[in-house]
Amino acid sequence: MAILVVGSFALDSIQTPFDRIEEALGGSATYISLAASYFSGPIKVVGVIGEDFPKEYIEMLSNHNIDLEGLEIVQGGKTFRWSGKYHYDLNVRDTLFTELNVFEKFDPKIPENAKRSKFICLGNIDPVLQSKVLDQMENPQFIVCDTMNFWIEGKKSELLELLPRVNAFIVNDSEARLLSQEPNLIKAARIIREMGPQILIIKKGEHGALLFTDDTIFFAPAYPMENIYDPTGAGDSFAGGFIGYLFKTRDLSPENLKKAVIYGSTMASFCVEKFSTKGLEDLSTLQIQDRYRQFLNLSRFDE
Ligand code: AMP
């Protein structure tokens, strides 16, 4: 049994106030699977790339025990491209362009040996494709779903059809406000949970993340970092750490969900330290445990 990750594989062009990079490895499935790979391999992925996707990226992902059997390569096709620009306040990002390319005609096919996966992470892609993935699964146990303003604005009704089918939904604060049409995040969380998912996580960038379940609101801080080079993929790395830890422990209790949120934040903090996926490529279990413990110390105090 392995986690099944579905999402985008991308070539990202990113500008921050400090640097810029062209056509670097990106995509929701890339970040999610890399982050999750530190908890339990192999990770099975489903996605699509064009012929132009560099071979070294494929090798790097395979070396992380990421099973690429479900990655379709479209001959003569162009890989999905995305470009983003971060403001001086790194929580604010403008999308400069989104080129769907091979995603426009993508029809996800889950490999036979992945259809019985129990833990599924639907990375940010078209909600219609996310639903098509779920249609092919046999008896999934825990479905985590991420999305983005692009789909909330462009495919809201399709997203609303998908939400009752997922267990945990992850969005950032501006996406939560956009989806619920409610500025207050606590009220927004109630509205979104009424759309279907029992578990909702609202990420607030460098201000941490909120976990909402039936009877709990849990707040996890973000790791206070002096050097944030590239916030791209932080949300996906969070999702990867979150599902990776839950899969490893096979424990979906409210207390364990809180730990999973901290592991999610831990992986996001490594992601933003370097450009593209570099911050997730060479980690050790010891480094992850160390940072997890530092998270615990951040909000521990004596009564
Ligand atoms: P995050 O910073 O966690 O929101 O994720 C950024 C990643 O999402 C980038 O690597 C992009 O390639 C990818 N991405 C951006 N827009 C889309 C989209 N509309 N569909 C799928 N993936 C996207």
Coordinates of C-alpha atoms and ligand atoms in Angstrom, one line a residue:
M1 CA 0.0 0.0 0.0
A2 CA 1.2 3.5 -0.9
I3 CA 0.0 7.0 -0.9
L4 CA -1.4 8.1 -4.2
V5 CA -0.6 11.7 -5.2
V6 CA -2.3 13.4 -8.1
G7 CA -1.4 16.9 -9.3
S8 CA 0.6 19.1 -11.6
F9 CA 4.2 18.6 -12.7
A10 CA 5.4 22.0 -13.8
L11 CA 8.1 24.2 -15.1
D12 CA 7.9 27.3 -12.9
S13 CA 9.3 30.8 -13.5
I14 CA 9.5 32.7 -10.3
Q15 CA 10.4 36.2 -9.2
T16 CA 11.0 37.2 -5.6
P17 CA 12.4 40.5 -4.3
F18 CA 15.8 38.7 -4.0
D19 CA 16.2 36.6 -7.1
R20 CA 14.4 35.0 -10.1
I21 CA 14.5 31.6 -11.7
E22 CA 13.2 30.4 -15.1
E23 CA 11.6 27.0 -15.8
A24 CA 12.6 25.4 -12.6
L25 CA 10.9 22.2 -11.4
G26 CA 7.5 22.8 -9.8
G27 CA 4.0 21.6 -9.7
S28 CA 1.7 20.5 -6.9
A29 CA 2.4 16.7 -7.3
T30 CA 6.1 17.3 -7.3
Y31 CA 6.2 19.1 -3.9
I32 CA 3.6 16.9 -2.3
S33 CA 5.3 13.6 -3.3
L34 CA 8.8 14.9 -2.3
A35 CA 7.6 16.0 1.1
A36 CA 5.6 12.8 1.7
S37 CA 8.5 10.6 0.6
Y38 CA 10.3 11.3 3.9
F39 CA 7.6 9.6 5.8
S40 CA 6.8 6.5 3.8
G41 CA 7.8 5.4 0.4
P42 CA 7.1 4.5 -2.3
I43 CA 4.7 7.3 -3.3
K44 CA 2.7 6.7 -6.4
V45 CA 1.9 9.6 -8.6
V46 CA -0.5 10.3 -11.4
G47 CA 0.0 13.3 -13.7
V48 CA 1.1 14.4 -17.1
I49 CA 4.2 16.0 -18.6
G50 CA 5.4 16.9 -22.1
E51 CA 8.4 15.7 -24.0
D52 CA 10.3 18.8 -22.9
F53 CA 10.3 17.8 -19.2
P54 CA 14.0 17.5 -18.2
K55 CA 15.2 13.9 -17.6
E56 CA 17.2 15.0 -14.5
Y57 CA 13.9 15.9 -12.8
I58 CA 12.5 12.4 -13.5
E59 CA 15.7 10.9 -12.0
M60 CA 15.6 13.1 -8.9
L61 CA 12.0 12.1 -8.2
S62 CA 12.7 8.4 -8.8
N63 CA 15.6 8.6 -6.4
H64 CA 13.2 9.7 -3.7
N65 CA 11.2 6.5 -4.1
I66 CA 8.5 8.2 -6.1
D67 CA 6.9 5.6 -8.4
L68 CA 6.2 7.4 -11.8
E69 CA 4.3 4.6 -13.5
G70 CA 1.2 6.8 -13.5
L71 CA 3.0 9.8 -15.0
E72 CA 1.9 10.2 -18.7
I73 CA 4.4 11.6 -21.1
V74 CA 2.7 13.2 -24.1
Q75 CA 4.9 12.9 -27.2
G76 CA 5.3 16.3 -28.8
G77 CA 3.4 17.9 -25.9
K78 CA 4.5 20.9 -23.8
T79 CA 4.6 20.6 -20.0
F80 CA 2.4 22.8 -17.8
R81 CA 4.0 26.1 -17.1
W82 CA 3.3 28.6 -14.3
S83 CA 4.9 31.9 -13.4
G84 CA 4.5 33.8 -10.1
K85 CA 5.8 37.0 -8.7
Y86 CA 6.2 37.6 -4.9
H87 CA 5.9 41.0 -3.4
Y88 CA 8.2 42.4 -0.6
D89 CA 5.6 40.9 1.7
L90 CA 6.1 37.3 0.6
N91 CA 2.6 36.3 1.6
V92 CA 1.4 38.3 -1.4
R93 CA 1.8 36.6 -4.8
D94 CA 0.7 37.5 -8.3
T95 CA 0.3 34.8 -10.9
L96 CA 1.9 36.2 -14.1
F97 CA 0.7 33.4 -16.3
T98 CA -0.7 29.8 -16.3
E99 CA -0.2 27.7 -19.4
L100 CA -2.1 24.5 -19.0
N101 CA -0.6 22.9 -22.2
V102 CA -0.7 19.0 -21.8
F103 CA -3.2 19.5 -18.9
E104 CA -5.9 20.7 -21.3
K105 CA -6.5 17.3 -22.7
F106 CA -5.4 15.2 -19.7
D107 CA -7.6 12.3 -18.7
P108 CA -6.1 10.8 -15.6
K109 CA -5.8 7.0 -15.6
I110 CA -5.0 5.3 -12.3
P111 CA -2.6 2.3 -12.8
E112 CA -4.3 -0.9 -11.7
N113 CA -2.0 -1.4 -8.8
A114 CA -2.8 2.0 -7.4
K115 CA -6.6 1.8 -7.5
R116 CA -6.8 0.3 -4.1
S117 CA -4.7 3.0 -2.4
K118 CA -6.3 4.0 0.9
F119 CA -4.7 7.4 1.3
I120 CA -5.0 9.9 -1.6
C121 CA -3.7 13.4 -2.0
L122 CA -5.5 15.4 -4.7
G123 CA -3.0 18.2 -5.4
N124 CA -4.0 21.4 -6.9
I125 CA -5.3 20.7 -10.4
D126 CA -8.7 21.1 -12.2
P127 CA -11.4 19.9 -9.8
V128 CA -12.9 17.9 -12.8
L129 CA -9.7 15.9 -13.0
Q130 CA -9.6 15.5 -9.2
S131 CA -13.2 14.0 -9.4
K132 CA -12.2 11.7 -12.3
V133 CA -9.4 10.3 -10.1
L134 CA -11.8 9.5 -7.2
D135 CA -14.2 7.9 -9.7
Q136 CA -11.5 5.2 -10.4
M137 CA -10.6 4.5 -6.8
E138 CA -11.8 1.4 -5.0
N139 CA -12.8 2.0 -1.4
P140 CA -10.4 4.9 -0.4
Q141 CA -10.1 5.6 3.3
F142 CA -8.7 9.1 3.6
I143 CA -8.7 11.8 0.9
V144 CA -6.9 15.1 1.2
C145 CA -7.6 17.8 -1.3
D146 CA -5.9 21.1 -2.1
T147 CA -7.0 23.8 -4.6
M148 CA -6.1 27.3 -5.7
N149 CA -7.8 30.7 -6.5
F150 CA -7.5 29.8 -10.2
W151 CA -10.0 26.9 -9.8
I152 CA -12.2 28.6 -7.2
E153 CA -12.7 31.5 -9.7
G154 CA -12.9 29.3 -12.8
K155 CA -14.5 26.1 -11.7
K156 CA -16.4 26.8 -8.5
S157 CA -19.4 24.5 -9.2
E158 CA -17.2 21.6 -10.1
L159 CA -15.2 22.2 -6.9
L160 CA -18.4 22.2 -4.9
E161 CA -19.4 18.8 -6.4
L162 CA -16.0 17.4 -5.3
L163 CA -15.9 18.7 -1.7
P164 CA -18.5 16.3 -0.2
R165 CA -16.2 13.4 -1.4
V166 CA -13.0 14.6 0.4
N167 CA -12.1 14.1 4.1
A168 CA -9.6 16.9 4.5
F169 CA -9.5 20.1 2.5
I170 CA -6.5 22.5 2.6
V171 CA -6.7 26.1 1.4
N172 CA -4.9 29.3 2.3
D173 CA -6.6 32.3 4.0
S174 CA -7.4 34.2 0.8
E175 CA -8.7 31.1 -0.9
A176 CA -11.0 30.4 2.1
R177 CA -12.4 33.9 1.9
L178 CA -12.9 33.7 -1.8
L179 CA -14.7 30.3 -1.6
S180 CA -16.9 31.2 1.3
Q181 CA -17.5 34.8 0.4
E182 CA -16.9 35.6 4.1
P183 CA -14.0 37.7 5.4
N184 CA -13.9 36.2 8.9
L185 CA -11.9 33.0 8.9
I186 CA -13.8 31.3 11.7
K187 CA -17.1 31.9 9.9
A188 CA -15.5 31.0 6.6
A189 CA -14.3 27.7 8.1
R190 CA -17.9 26.8 9.2
I191 CA -19.2 27.6 5.7
I192 CA -16.6 25.5 3.9
R193 CA -17.0 22.6 6.3
E194 CA -20.7 22.7 5.5
M195 CA -19.7 22.2 1.8
G196 CA -18.5 18.7 2.8
P197 CA -15.1 18.1 4.3
Q198 CA -15.0 17.2 8.0
I199 CA -11.5 18.4 8.3
L200 CA -10.4 21.8 7.1
I201 CA -7.0 23.4 7.2
I202 CA -6.5 27.1 6.5
K203 CA -2.9 28.1 5.9
K204 CA -1.8 31.6 6.8
G205 CA 1.7 31.7 5.3
E206 CA 4.2 32.9 7.8
H207 CA 1.4 33.2 10.4
G208 CA 0.9 29.5 10.7
A209 CA -2.1 27.3 10.0
L210 CA -5.6 26.6 11.5
L211 CA -7.0 23.1 11.8
F212 CA -10.8 22.8 12.1
T213 CA -12.6 19.5 13.0
D214 CA -16.0 18.8 14.5
D215 CA -15.1 20.1 17.9
T216 CA -11.7 21.6 17.7
I217 CA -9.8 24.6 16.4
F218 CA -6.1 24.0 16.6
F219 CA -3.5 26.7 15.8
A220 CA -0.1 25.7 14.6
P221 CA 2.6 28.4 14.4
A222 CA 4.8 28.8 11.3
Y223 CA 8.5 28.3 11.9
P224 CA 10.1 31.8 12.4
M225 CA 12.6 32.0 9.6
E226 CA 15.2 34.6 8.8
N227 CA 15.7 33.4 5.2
I228 CA 12.8 32.7 3.0
Y229 CA 13.9 32.5 -0.6
D230 CA 11.0 31.1 -2.4
P231 CA 7.5 30.4 -0.9
T232 CA 6.4 28.4 -4.0
G233 CA 5.3 25.0 -3.1
A234 CA 5.0 25.7 0.7
G235 CA 1.3 24.8 0.6
D236 CA 1.9 21.5 -1.3
S237 CA 4.8 20.6 0.9
F238 CA 2.5 21.1 3.9
A239 CA 0.0 18.7 2.3
G240 CA 2.7 16.2 1.7
G241 CA 4.0 16.3 5.2
F242 CA 0.5 16.1 6.6
I243 CA -0.7 13.1 4.6
G244 CA 2.8 11.4 4.9
Y245 CA 2.7 11.5 8.7
L246 CA -1.0 10.3 8.8
F247 CA -0.2 7.4 6.5
K248 CA 2.9 6.4 8.4
T249 CA 1.0 6.3 11.7
R250 CA -2.4 5.1 10.3
D251 CA -4.0 7.2 13.1
L252 CA -6.7 9.7 12.2
S253 CA -7.5 10.7 15.8
P254 CA -7.9 14.4 16.5
E255 CA -4.7 14.5 18.5
N256 CA -2.7 12.9 15.7
L257 CA -4.2 15.3 13.2
K258 CA -2.6 18.1 15.2
K259 CA 0.8 16.4 15.0
A260 CA 0.3 15.9 11.3
V261 CA -0.3 19.7 10.9
I262 CA 3.0 20.3 12.7
Y263 CA 4.8 17.9 10.3
G264 CA 3.1 19.7 7.4
S265 CA 4.4 23.0 8.7
T266 CA 7.9 21.4 9.2
M267 CA 8.1 20.3 5.6
A268 CA 6.8 23.7 4.4
S269 CA 9.5 25.4 6.4
F270 CA 12.2 23.4 4.6
C271 CA 10.6 24.0 1.2
V272 CA 10.8 27.8 1.4
E273 CA 14.5 27.9 2.5
K274 CA 15.7 27.3 -1.1
F275 CA 14.4 27.9 -4.7
S276 CA 12.2 25.5 -6.4
T277 CA 12.3 22.0 -4.9
K278 CA 15.9 22.2 -3.7
G279 CA 14.9 22.6 0.0
L280 CA 13.1 19.2 -0.1
E281 CA 15.7 17.2 -2.0
D282 CA 18.4 16.4 0.6
L283 CA 16.8 16.1 4.0
S284 CA 17.4 13.6 6.7
T285 CA 15.0 12.1 9.2
L286 CA 17.1 13.7 11.9
Q287 CA 16.7 17.2 10.5
I288 CA 12.9 16.7 10.2
Q289 CA 12.6 15.4 13.8
D290 CA 14.8 18.3 15.0
R291 CA 12.6 20.9 13.4
Y292 CA 9.5 19.2 14.6
R293 CA 10.8 19.5 18.2
Q294 CA 11.6 23.2 17.6
F295 CA 8.0 23.7 16.6
L296 CA 6.9 22.1 19.9
N297 CA 9.1 24.5 21.8
L298 CA 7.7 27.5 20.0
S299 CA 4.4 27.5 21.8
R300 CA 5.1 25.5 24.9
F301 CA 4.8 27.3 28.2
D302 CA 4.4 26.6 31.9
E303 CA 1.0 27.4 33.5
Ligands
AMP1 P1 1.7 26.5 -3.8 O1 2.9 27.6 -3.7 O2 1.8 25.5 -2.7 O3 0.4 27.2 -3.9 O4 2.0 25.7 -5.2 C1 2.7 26.3 -6.2 C2 2.8 25.2 -7.3 O5 1.5 25.0 -7.9 C3 3.7 25.7 -8.4 O6 4.8 24.8 -8.5 C4 2.8 25.6 -9.7 O7 3.5 25.0 -10.8 C5 1.6 24.9 -9.3 N1 0.4 25.5 -9.9 C6 0.1 26.9 -10.0 N2 -1.1 27.1 -10.6 C7 -1.6 25.9 -10.8 C8 -2.8 25.4 -11.4 N3 -3.8 26.3 -11.9 N4 -3.1 24.1 -11.5 C9 -2.1 23.2 -11.1 N5 -0.9 23.6 -10.5 C10 -0.7 24.9 -10.4

